[in-house]
Structures are given as C-alpha cells and as structure tokens.
Short mmCIF file of C-alpha atoms and ligand atoms in Angstrom, two decimals:
data_model
loop_
_atom_site.label_atom_id
_atom_site.label_comp_id
_atom_site.label_asym_id
_atom_site.label_seq_id
_atom_site.Cartn_x
_atom_site.Cartn_y
_atom_site.Cartn_z
CA MET K 1 -10.19 2.04 20.00
CA PRO K 2 -8.39 1.33 23.23
CA TYR K 3 -5.52 3.75 23.70
CA PRO K 4 -6.47 7.64 22.16
CA PHE K 5 -3.20 9.28 23.44
CA ALA K 6 -0.13 6.87 23.91
CA ARG K 7 0.90 4.99 20.93
CA PRO K 8 4.02 2.82 20.72
CA TYR K 9 6.74 4.14 17.69
CA LEU K 10 6.89 2.14 14.46
CA THR K 11 8.28 -1.54 14.78
CA THR K 12 11.50 -1.41 12.77
CA CYS K 13 11.95 -3.81 9.36
CA GLY K 14 15.53 -1.93 8.94
CA LEU K 15 17.11 1.22 9.49
CA VAL K 16 19.44 1.82 6.09
CA PRO K 17 17.06 2.35 4.71
CA GLU K 18 14.19 3.16 6.67
CA ASN K 19 11.84 0.33 7.05
CA GLN K 20 8.91 0.25 9.28
CA GLU K 21 5.13 -0.22 10.22
CA SER K 22 2.53 0.22 12.17
CA PRO K 23 1.93 -2.90 14.90
CA ILE K 24 -1.87 -3.44 13.43
CA HIS K 25 -3.67 -3.12 16.51
CA PHE K 26 -2.62 0.53 16.30
CA ILE K 27 -3.59 0.87 13.02
CA GLU K 28 -5.98 4.32 13.51
CA PRO K 29 -9.12 3.10 11.80
CA GLU K 30 -10.54 5.67 9.49
CA ILE K 31 -7.03 8.27 8.73
CA THR K 32 -2.96 7.12 9.23
CA SER K 33 -1.81 9.91 11.06
CA ALA K 34 1.50 10.52 9.45
CA ARG K 35 3.38 9.64 12.41
CA TYR K 36 1.74 6.17 12.34
CA HIS K 37 2.69 5.87 8.41
CA PHE K 38 4.48 3.29 7.41
CA ARG K 39 7.71 3.83 5.65
CA ARG K 40 9.09 1.69 2.75
CA ASN K 41 12.51 2.58 1.41
CA HIS K 42 14.82 1.41 -1.09
CA PHE K 43 17.73 3.53 -0.49
CA LEU K 44 18.68 6.32 1.78
CA TYR K 45 16.65 9.28 2.11
CA PRO K 46 17.22 11.44 -0.89
CA ASN K 47 18.75 14.83 -0.56
CA LEU K 48 16.26 17.42 -2.21
CA LEU K 49 17.41 19.80 -4.63
CA SER K 50 16.69 22.57 -6.51
CA PHE K 51 15.45 21.19 -9.27
CA THR K 52 13.05 18.82 -7.83
CA TYR K 53 10.64 22.20 -7.46
CA TRP K 54 10.41 21.81 -11.56
CA ILE K 55 8.84 18.66 -12.82
CA PRO K 56 9.93 17.67 -16.21
CA ILE K 57 7.07 16.43 -18.25
CA ARG K 58 8.76 15.22 -21.44
CA GLY K 59 9.47 12.22 -23.54
CA ASN K 60 7.32 11.22 -26.50
CA VAL K 61 4.84 14.56 -25.79
CA GLU K 62 4.41 17.19 -28.25
CA ARG K 63 5.38 19.89 -25.78
CA PRO K 64 7.54 19.18 -23.32
CA MET K 65 7.81 21.45 -20.81
CA TRP K 66 8.99 21.77 -16.88
CA ILE K 67 6.42 22.69 -14.31
CA SER K 68 6.88 24.39 -11.69
CA LEU K 69 5.62 23.72 -7.94
CA LYS K 70 3.96 27.13 -7.83
CA GLU K 71 2.32 26.56 -10.80
CA LEU K 72 0.74 22.87 -10.38
CA TYR K 73 -0.58 24.24 -6.95
CA ASP K 74 -2.45 26.46 -9.12
CA LEU K 75 -4.09 24.39 -11.16
CA PRO K 76 -7.25 22.27 -10.36
CA SER K 77 -6.59 19.50 -7.72
CA VAL K 78 -8.90 16.78 -6.71
CA THR K 79 -8.35 15.02 -3.38
CA VAL K 80 -8.80 10.66 -3.10
CA SER K 81 -8.85 9.27 0.68
CA ALA K 82 -6.69 5.89 -0.60
CA LEU K 83 -5.31 3.20 0.99
CA LEU K 84 -1.53 2.58 0.40
CA GLU K 85 -0.16 -0.96 1.01
CA CYS K 86 3.08 -2.20 0.27
CA ALA K 87 2.98 -5.21 -2.02
CA GLY K 88 5.17 -7.09 0.83
CA ASN K 89 3.00 -6.71 3.69
CA LYS K 90 2.41 -9.64 5.48
CA ARG K 91 5.25 -11.05 3.65
CA SER K 92 6.28 -12.87 6.92
CA LEU K 93 3.26 -14.94 6.73
CA PHE K 94 4.74 -17.02 3.71
CA GLU K 95 4.89 -20.75 4.44
CA PRO K 96 7.48 -22.10 2.94
CA LYS K 97 9.20 -18.23 4.37
CA VAL K 98 10.03 -15.92 1.72
CA PHE K 99 13.88 -13.81 1.66
CA GLY K 100 12.84 -10.29 1.62
CA GLU K 101 11.67 -7.26 4.55
CA GLN K 102 9.36 -9.70 6.84
CA TRP K 103 6.15 -8.02 6.93
CA GLU K 104 4.32 -8.28 9.37
CA LYS K 105 0.25 -6.74 9.16
CA GLY K 106 1.29 -3.39 9.42
CA ALA K 107 2.62 -2.27 6.17
CA MET K 108 -0.41 -0.52 4.91
CA SER K 109 -1.95 2.94 5.60
CA GLN K 110 -4.88 5.63 5.08
CA GLY K 111 -5.42 8.87 4.16
CA ASN K 112 -6.61 11.69 1.80
CA TRP K 113 -4.08 12.91 -0.59
CA ARG K 114 -4.44 15.94 -2.79
CA GLY K 115 -2.96 16.43 -5.76
CA VAL K 116 -3.72 17.31 -9.57
CA GLN K 117 -4.72 14.39 -11.65
CA LEU K 118 -1.41 13.17 -13.44
CA ARG K 119 -3.90 12.87 -16.83
CA ILE K 120 -3.78 17.34 -16.76
CA LEU K 121 -0.37 17.17 -17.28
CA LEU K 122 -0.49 14.62 -19.55
CA GLU K 123 -2.65 16.46 -21.46
CA MET K 124 -1.00 19.72 -20.86
CA ALA K 125 2.70 18.00 -22.84
CA GLY K 126 0.47 16.30 -25.53
CA ILE K 127 0.69 12.57 -25.68
CA GLN K 128 2.22 11.72 -29.25
CA GLU K 129 0.76 8.43 -30.99
CA GLY K 130 2.49 4.97 -30.15
CA SER K 131 3.24 6.13 -25.99
CA VAL K 132 2.38 3.07 -24.20
CA GLU K 133 3.66 3.76 -20.96
CA VAL K 134 4.47 6.66 -18.33
CA VAL K 135 7.31 6.36 -16.62
CA VAL K 136 8.06 8.33 -13.13
CA GLU K 137 11.18 9.29 -11.70
CA GLY K 138 11.82 9.52 -7.86
CA CYS K 139 14.59 11.51 -6.68
CA ASP K 140 16.27 8.55 -4.52
CA ARG K 141 18.70 6.20 -6.06
CA GLY K 142 21.79 4.31 -5.06
CA LYS K 143 22.86 0.53 -5.67
CA ARG K 144 20.83 -2.55 -5.80
CA LYS K 145 22.62 -6.05 -4.23
CA ASP K 146 21.80 -7.22 -8.02
CA SER K 147 24.07 -4.74 -9.71
CA ALA K 148 27.13 -2.18 -9.46
CA GLN K 149 25.30 0.54 -11.15
CA GLU K 150 23.49 3.36 -9.29
CA VAL K 151 19.91 3.26 -10.08
CA SER K 152 17.08 5.52 -9.29
CA TYR K 153 13.30 4.05 -8.15
CA THR K 154 11.74 4.81 -11.32
CA ARG K 155 8.65 3.06 -12.84
CA SER K 156 6.00 2.90 -15.25
CA LEU K 157 2.19 2.75 -15.21
CA PRO K 158 0.13 2.07 -18.64
CA LEU K 159 -1.18 4.79 -20.27
CA GLU K 160 -5.10 3.77 -19.49
CA LYS K 161 -3.34 3.91 -15.91
CA ALA K 162 -1.67 7.27 -16.31
CA MET K 163 -4.43 8.44 -17.36
CA HIS K 164 -7.31 7.31 -14.66
CA PRO K 165 -8.74 10.08 -13.50
CA ASP K 166 -7.58 9.04 -9.42
CA THR K 167 -4.58 8.49 -10.54
CA LEU K 168 -2.35 12.17 -8.73
CA VAL K 169 0.52 13.88 -8.61
CA ALA K 170 0.07 14.69 -5.06
CA TYR K 171 0.94 17.33 -2.44
CA ALA K 172 -1.26 17.08 0.45
CA TYR K 173 -2.16 14.21 2.86
CA ASN K 174 -4.34 14.86 4.70
CA ASP K 175 -4.37 18.69 4.56
CA ARG K 176 -0.92 19.19 4.86
CA PRO K 177 2.36 18.76 2.53
CA ILE K 178 3.22 15.42 2.47
CA PRO K 179 5.66 15.18 5.01
CA PHE K 180 9.74 14.33 3.68
CA LYS K 181 9.45 10.31 3.94
CA HIS K 182 6.34 9.87 1.79
CA GLY K 183 7.37 11.89 -0.78
CA PHE K 184 7.99 16.00 -0.19
CA PRO K 185 7.09 18.12 -2.09
CA LEU K 186 5.30 15.51 -5.15
CA ARG K 187 4.38 12.04 -5.52
CA LEU K 188 2.95 9.85 -7.66
CA ILE K 189 -0.56 8.11 -6.05
CA VAL K 190 -2.03 5.25 -7.94
CA PRO K 191 -4.92 4.18 -5.44
CA GLY K 192 -6.19 0.74 -5.59
CA TRP K 193 -2.35 -0.72 -6.45
CA TYR K 194 0.03 -2.38 -3.98
CA GLY K 195 2.37 1.28 -2.65
CA MET K 196 5.46 0.45 -4.54
CA ALA K 197 3.24 2.08 -7.90
CA SER K 198 3.34 5.47 -5.83
CA VAL K 199 6.96 6.52 -6.32
CA LYS K 200 8.11 9.60 -3.72
CA TRP K 201 9.88 12.50 -4.77
CA ILE K 202 8.97 12.58 -8.12
CA LYS K 203 12.00 14.03 -10.01
CA GLN K 204 10.82 13.56 -13.50
CA ILE K 205 7.71 12.20 -15.85
CA GLU K 206 7.94 10.57 -18.78
CA VAL K 207 5.99 9.02 -21.53
CA SER K 208 7.29 6.22 -23.66
CA ALA K 209 6.96 4.47 -26.90
CA LYS K 210 8.32 1.52 -25.20
CA PRO K 211 8.14 -0.68 -21.95
CA PHE K 212 9.77 0.46 -19.26
CA THR K 213 12.19 -1.97 -18.08
CA GLY K 214 14.25 -1.10 -15.40
CA PRO K 215 15.17 -2.93 -12.14
CA PHE K 216 11.60 -2.10 -9.95
CA GLN K 217 9.37 -2.85 -12.64
CA THR K 218 10.47 -5.84 -14.20
CA LYS K 219 12.95 -7.78 -11.47
CA ASP K 220 11.01 -6.84 -7.79
CA TYR K 221 7.28 -6.42 -7.84
CA VAL K 222 6.63 -9.13 -10.23
CA TYR K 223 5.00 -12.52 -9.18
CA TYR K 224 7.47 -15.29 -9.71
CA PRO K 225 5.40 -18.66 -8.69
CA GLU K 226 8.08 -20.98 -8.99
CA LYS K 227 10.80 -21.42 -6.56
CA ASP K 228 13.53 -21.83 -9.48
CA SER K 229 12.53 -20.84 -13.04
CA ASP K 230 10.63 -17.19 -13.99
CA ALA K 231 7.45 -19.51 -15.67
CA GLY K 232 4.35 -18.12 -14.92
CA ALA K 233 5.91 -14.54 -13.80
CA PHE K 234 3.04 -11.61 -13.81
CA PRO K 235 3.20 -7.92 -13.09
CA VAL K 236 2.14 -6.91 -9.49
CA THR K 237 -0.35 -4.46 -9.71
CA ALA K 238 -3.79 -3.89 -7.80
CA MET K 239 -4.05 -5.13 -4.44
CA ASN K 240 -6.00 -8.26 -3.88
CA VAL K 241 -8.96 -8.85 -1.17
CA ASN K 242 -7.99 -8.85 2.01
CA SER K 243 -8.91 -8.48 5.87
CA SER K 244 -6.81 -7.88 8.98
CA ILE K 245 -8.46 -9.01 12.09
CA LEU K 246 -7.23 -5.33 14.77
CA HIS K 247 -8.83 -6.81 17.70
CA PRO K 248 -8.54 -9.12 19.55
CA THR K 249 -4.67 -9.11 18.67
CA ASP K 250 -2.73 -12.91 18.69
CA ARG K 251 -2.52 -14.54 22.26
CA ASP K 252 -5.11 -12.34 23.77
CA ILE K 253 -5.87 -13.79 26.76
CA LEU K 254 -9.69 -12.70 27.33
CA SER K 255 -12.73 -13.20 30.31
CA ARG K 256 -15.80 -15.11 29.20
CA GLY K 257 -18.60 -12.97 28.10
CA ILE K 258 -19.42 -10.65 25.14
CA HIS K 259 -16.27 -9.47 22.26
CA VAL K 260 -16.65 -7.55 19.74
CA ILE K 261 -14.29 -8.86 17.03
CA GLU K 262 -12.79 -6.01 14.89
CA GLY K 263 -11.15 -5.64 11.85
CA LEU K 264 -10.77 -3.91 8.65
CA ALA K 265 -11.05 -5.39 4.78
CA TRP K 266 -9.97 -4.12 1.39
CA SER K 267 -9.82 -4.73 -2.74
CA GLY K 268 -7.95 -3.00 -4.79
CA SER K 269 -10.22 -3.57 -7.69
CA GLU K 270 -14.11 -3.63 -5.97
CA GLU K 271 -15.97 -3.17 -3.13
CA ILE K 272 -15.51 -5.10 -0.21
CA VAL K 273 -19.66 -6.89 -0.16
CA LYS K 274 -19.16 -9.56 2.49
CA VAL K 275 -17.18 -10.37 5.82
CA ASP K 276 -16.97 -13.92 7.01
CA ILE K 277 -15.51 -14.32 9.84
CA SER K 278 -14.89 -17.68 12.23
CA VAL K 279 -14.44 -18.67 15.83
CA ASP K 280 -13.59 -22.30 15.52
CA ASN K 281 -10.75 -22.78 13.03
CA GLY K 282 -13.20 -22.37 10.03
CA THR K 283 -15.76 -25.20 11.46
CA SER K 284 -18.52 -22.24 10.72
CA TRP K 285 -18.92 -18.80 9.38
CA ALA K 286 -21.02 -16.47 10.48
CA GLU K 287 -21.03 -12.53 8.99
CA ALA K 288 -19.89 -9.59 10.44
CA GLU K 289 -21.36 -6.20 9.73
CA LEU K 290 -19.76 -3.72 8.03
CA ASP K 291 -19.44 -0.34 8.50
CA ASN K 292 -19.80 0.65 4.64
CA ASP K 293 -20.72 4.37 4.37
CA GLY K 294 -21.64 3.37 1.19
CA GLU K 295 -19.11 4.84 -0.60
CA SER K 296 -17.45 2.94 -2.83
CA GLY K 297 -13.89 3.79 -3.30
CA TYR K 298 -10.20 3.18 -2.68
CA HIS K 299 -10.22 2.69 1.25
CA TRP K 300 -10.61 0.20 3.59
CA ILE K 301 -13.56 -0.93 5.70
CA ARG K 302 -14.77 -1.63 9.50
CA TRP K 303 -15.87 -4.72 10.18
CA SER K 304 -17.16 -5.73 13.37
CA TYR K 305 -18.87 -9.07 15.08
CA GLU K 306 -19.88 -9.82 17.99
CA TRP K 307 -18.80 -12.69 19.83
CA GLU K 308 -20.12 -14.11 22.77
CA ALA K 309 -17.05 -16.80 24.06
CA SER K 310 -19.01 -18.54 26.71
CA HIS K 311 -16.48 -21.11 27.68
CA PRO K 312 -12.73 -21.21 28.63
CA GLY K 313 -10.66 -22.61 25.65
CA GLU K 314 -8.41 -21.71 23.38
CA PHE K 315 -10.10 -20.10 19.78
CA THR K 316 -9.18 -19.84 16.74
CA ILE K 317 -10.35 -16.44 14.86
CA LEU K 318 -10.54 -16.28 11.03
CA SER K 319 -12.09 -13.06 8.63
CA LYS K 320 -12.47 -13.50 5.36
CA SER K 321 -13.15 -11.10 2.69
CA THR K 322 -15.16 -11.24 -1.10
CA ASP K 323 -15.50 -7.77 -3.13
CA ALA K 324 -18.40 -7.17 -5.49
CA SER K 325 -15.94 -9.20 -8.74
CA GLU K 326 -16.37 -12.40 -6.00
CA GLN K 327 -12.70 -12.43 -4.85
CA VAL K 328 -12.61 -14.19 -1.78
CA GLN K 329 -9.81 -14.54 -0.04
CA PRO K 330 -8.02 -17.50 -0.14
CA SER K 331 -7.36 -20.14 2.50
CA SER K 332 -4.32 -20.60 1.63
CA PRO K 333 -2.43 -17.32 -0.98
CA LEU K 334 -0.44 -17.79 -3.96
CA TRP K 335 3.21 -18.43 -2.83
CA ASN K 336 5.36 -16.43 -4.68
CA ARG K 337 9.22 -16.35 -4.71
CA LYS K 338 9.59 -12.37 -3.67
CA GLY K 339 6.52 -12.83 -1.45
CA TYR K 340 4.16 -10.40 -3.03
CA GLY K 341 0.27 -10.38 -2.08
CA TYR K 342 -0.20 -12.75 0.70
CA ASN K 343 -4.17 -12.60 0.98
CA ALA K 344 -4.96 -15.64 2.76
CA VAL K 345 -7.46 -15.64 5.19
CA ASP K 346 -6.78 -13.65 8.30
CA LYS K 347 -5.95 -15.71 11.62
CA VAL K 348 -5.73 -15.05 15.20
CA LYS K 349 -5.69 -17.31 18.33
CA VAL K 350 -6.86 -16.23 21.37
CA LYS K 351 -7.87 -17.97 25.15
CA VAL K 352 -10.62 -17.53 27.35
CA GLU K 353 -10.33 -18.19 30.73
N1 MTE X 401 9.08 5.39 -4.17
C1 MTE X 401 10.53 6.13 -4.27
N2 MTE X 401 10.83 6.96 -4.81
N3 MTE X 401 11.46 5.29 -3.68
C2 MTE X 401 10.68 3.85 -2.75
O1 MTE X 401 12.17 3.44 -2.37
N4 MTE X 401 9.04 2.45 -1.82
C3 MTE X 401 7.92 2.34 -3.07
C4 MTE X 401 6.62 3.73 -2.85
N5 MTE X 401 7.43 4.80 -3.44
C5 MTE X 401 9.51 3.46 -3.27
C6 MTE X 401 8.21 4.28 -3.57
C7 MTE X 401 7.04 1.34 -2.16
S1 MTE X 401 7.17 -0.51 -2.69
C8 MTE X 401 6.17 1.77 -0.98
S2 MTE X 401 5.07 0.41 -0.45
C9 MTE X 401 5.55 3.15 -0.84
O2 MTE X 401 6.41 3.84 -1.80
C10 MTE X 401 5.55 3.46 0.52
O3 MTE X 401 5.29 4.36 1.01
P1 MTE X 401 5.17 5.37 2.26
O4 MTE X 401 6.63 5.28 2.47
O5 MTE X 401 4.97 5.99 2.12
O6 MTE X 401 4.51 4.43 3.05
MO1 MO X 402 6.27 -1.85 -1.43
#
C-alpha cells in the first residue's frame, strides 16, 4: 500500500454518537488495525458498570446462569478471521438518495476475533423446547427519534445462526482485548452477516420462544423496496456479494503505462470465485487475478489486474465479483428506502495524461 507510515484519521459521518469510516484507499488489505476500524454507533458509548463483567444467560433455558468474564476466558476459545461490513456501507451511492448516515465505501473492516462459541454458553444453560431465537442486549441505550421511550441496542438471531460454530461471544480482536469503542469486554461476532448483528458491549443473552420485535430488529435493518409502503419488506441478514476498487482512486490522474488495478471482493454466503474488470465502462471485461489463499472463510480476498493505459483520455473502471453460489454484483443495486446492502458493480473514474 502506498503509505505505510502515516494514514489519515477516519472520516466522520457524525460525532454524537460517533460514526466514522476509513477512506476506501486506506483500508488495510489484510487486517484492519483497531485505529482504522470504522465505528458505527446508534447511541453514546455506554458506561460500563460491574454487571458488564457478569453476563446473565436466561429466558427459555433449563439452568439460568450468570457467567463471569474469568469463567468465560477459561472456556475453550476459537478464532475467526472475519470481515465486518455495515449494512449501510456505500449508502451514499444509492440513486435516488436515501436518508441515513451517508457512508461511502469504508464502513468495513477485517480482523481476527477470538472468543467462545455462543453455542457452548447456550448448551451450558440448556435450551428449552420451543425456543426460536437468542436475543442479545448491548449496554448502550438512549432514545430513538421514533419513540419517547429509552431503548437499548438489542438484536436477535434465529436459533440456528446462534448455534452456528462460528458465531462467537468475542473478547479479543487481533490478539488484544477488544477496544472499548468496538465492544469491550464482550461482543457478539456473527460472521457472514452485516455488522448490525454483531452486538457490542453484551449485557445479557436471552433465549426466547417468540420472535423479538425491538426497533433494531423490526424497524431498522429491514429492506423496504418501496418508498411509500412496507410491501415486500424482508430482514437484512447475510452480506451481499460485493467488491471495491482500492487503487487507483476515483478521479486519479495517471501517467501512461502499466497500472495495477487492485481491490477487495467479498460475500457473506459463499467464496468469491471470479472478479471481472472493465476499463471501458462495461463494454468489455477481463478477469482479475485473485489472491486467494484457498481458504474459504469469512474474509475478503484481494484481487489485481494489470492495465496498460496506452493512450490519454478518461476511463471508467469497473469491478464485478461473482461468488460460488453464482451471485453476481448487479449493475444497479436493489434500491430500498433505508439504504442497506448496496452492492452494485464498483466504479472509479480516472484520467490518463
Ligand atoms: N452494538 C451496540 N451495542 N450498539 C450499536 O450501535 N451497532 C451495530 C453493531 N453492533 C451497534 C452494535 C452496527 S450497525 C455495526 S455496523 C457494528 O456494530 C459496527 O461495529 P464497530 O463500531 O465495531 O465498527
Ligand atoms: Mo451497521
């Protein structure tokens, strides 16, 4: 990457609460250090009180319990290398425009999360017959614009996803305790799903026999394809197949000669099998080289394409990825009123002089 020593700070969508992202061309291609990790918050940062260090596991369980951090650290742990992408990443690109934080392309990160499988904790407590979801509450709370009541940031997972071996109650990020802004001491990590599922600052875990209806479940993080009605609504879950061009950057002026077009590609459900590049705004396409370590997993892959810019002019460069289940980035995304899951073919414009 071009600037190994100095990178700019995050760009800011809002400070109260704090919502910041990394400029796309400064996304670190392997591991996002905590400093450059985007920050997505619905409320002010919570005050962590002693209860944070004892997590209740309750609800529809045989043996309701409290688990301490110490006990948690002593349980067998696993590490998952996972990409976290905000469902609103790239929201600013929707046409027509939608309301909400106007994220550009950098509300995503990738790193190694270590913790205890949520299913181990659920098995310790013993899930009762008839349970359908696991509800995880965060310590942060406040008022939403749509209600006078204070609420906490709380989300549920279907039982099957909660029991998935890669769903973690994480306590470390890149071999260090999770930084406070990213959920210290414990956060949920739901690899493959958009970031809203990965609840920070876990306060309690509750097994439930009925679907959870809190506002972050049933009002936000729902795709509403219609502007004026809720027809056709469905929940935001796994990350869509997607890609971003890291280099060159949009509106770069390049000299004639060979340029390496580089970027990232990812999907929440399957491995990336192909990335197509166009340097003529989609008239012709060629395959990029995938820097695929052969591992399937939850991380993005890097790709590159050598381009000989032999004559001056303006060029529109596109990247389009395909995953193993043959999902392909569309030329126009599914427009939805809250602006989630933008995944149209990525685009930068450059000028060759
Ligand atoms: N957890 C809590 N407790 N509060 C929040 O506001 N935001 C969610 C999720 N978990 C949120 C949360 C959303 S929408 C995203 S994209 C990720 O956290 C962002 O995680 P980060 O701030 O560590 O990047
Ligand atoms: Mo998000």
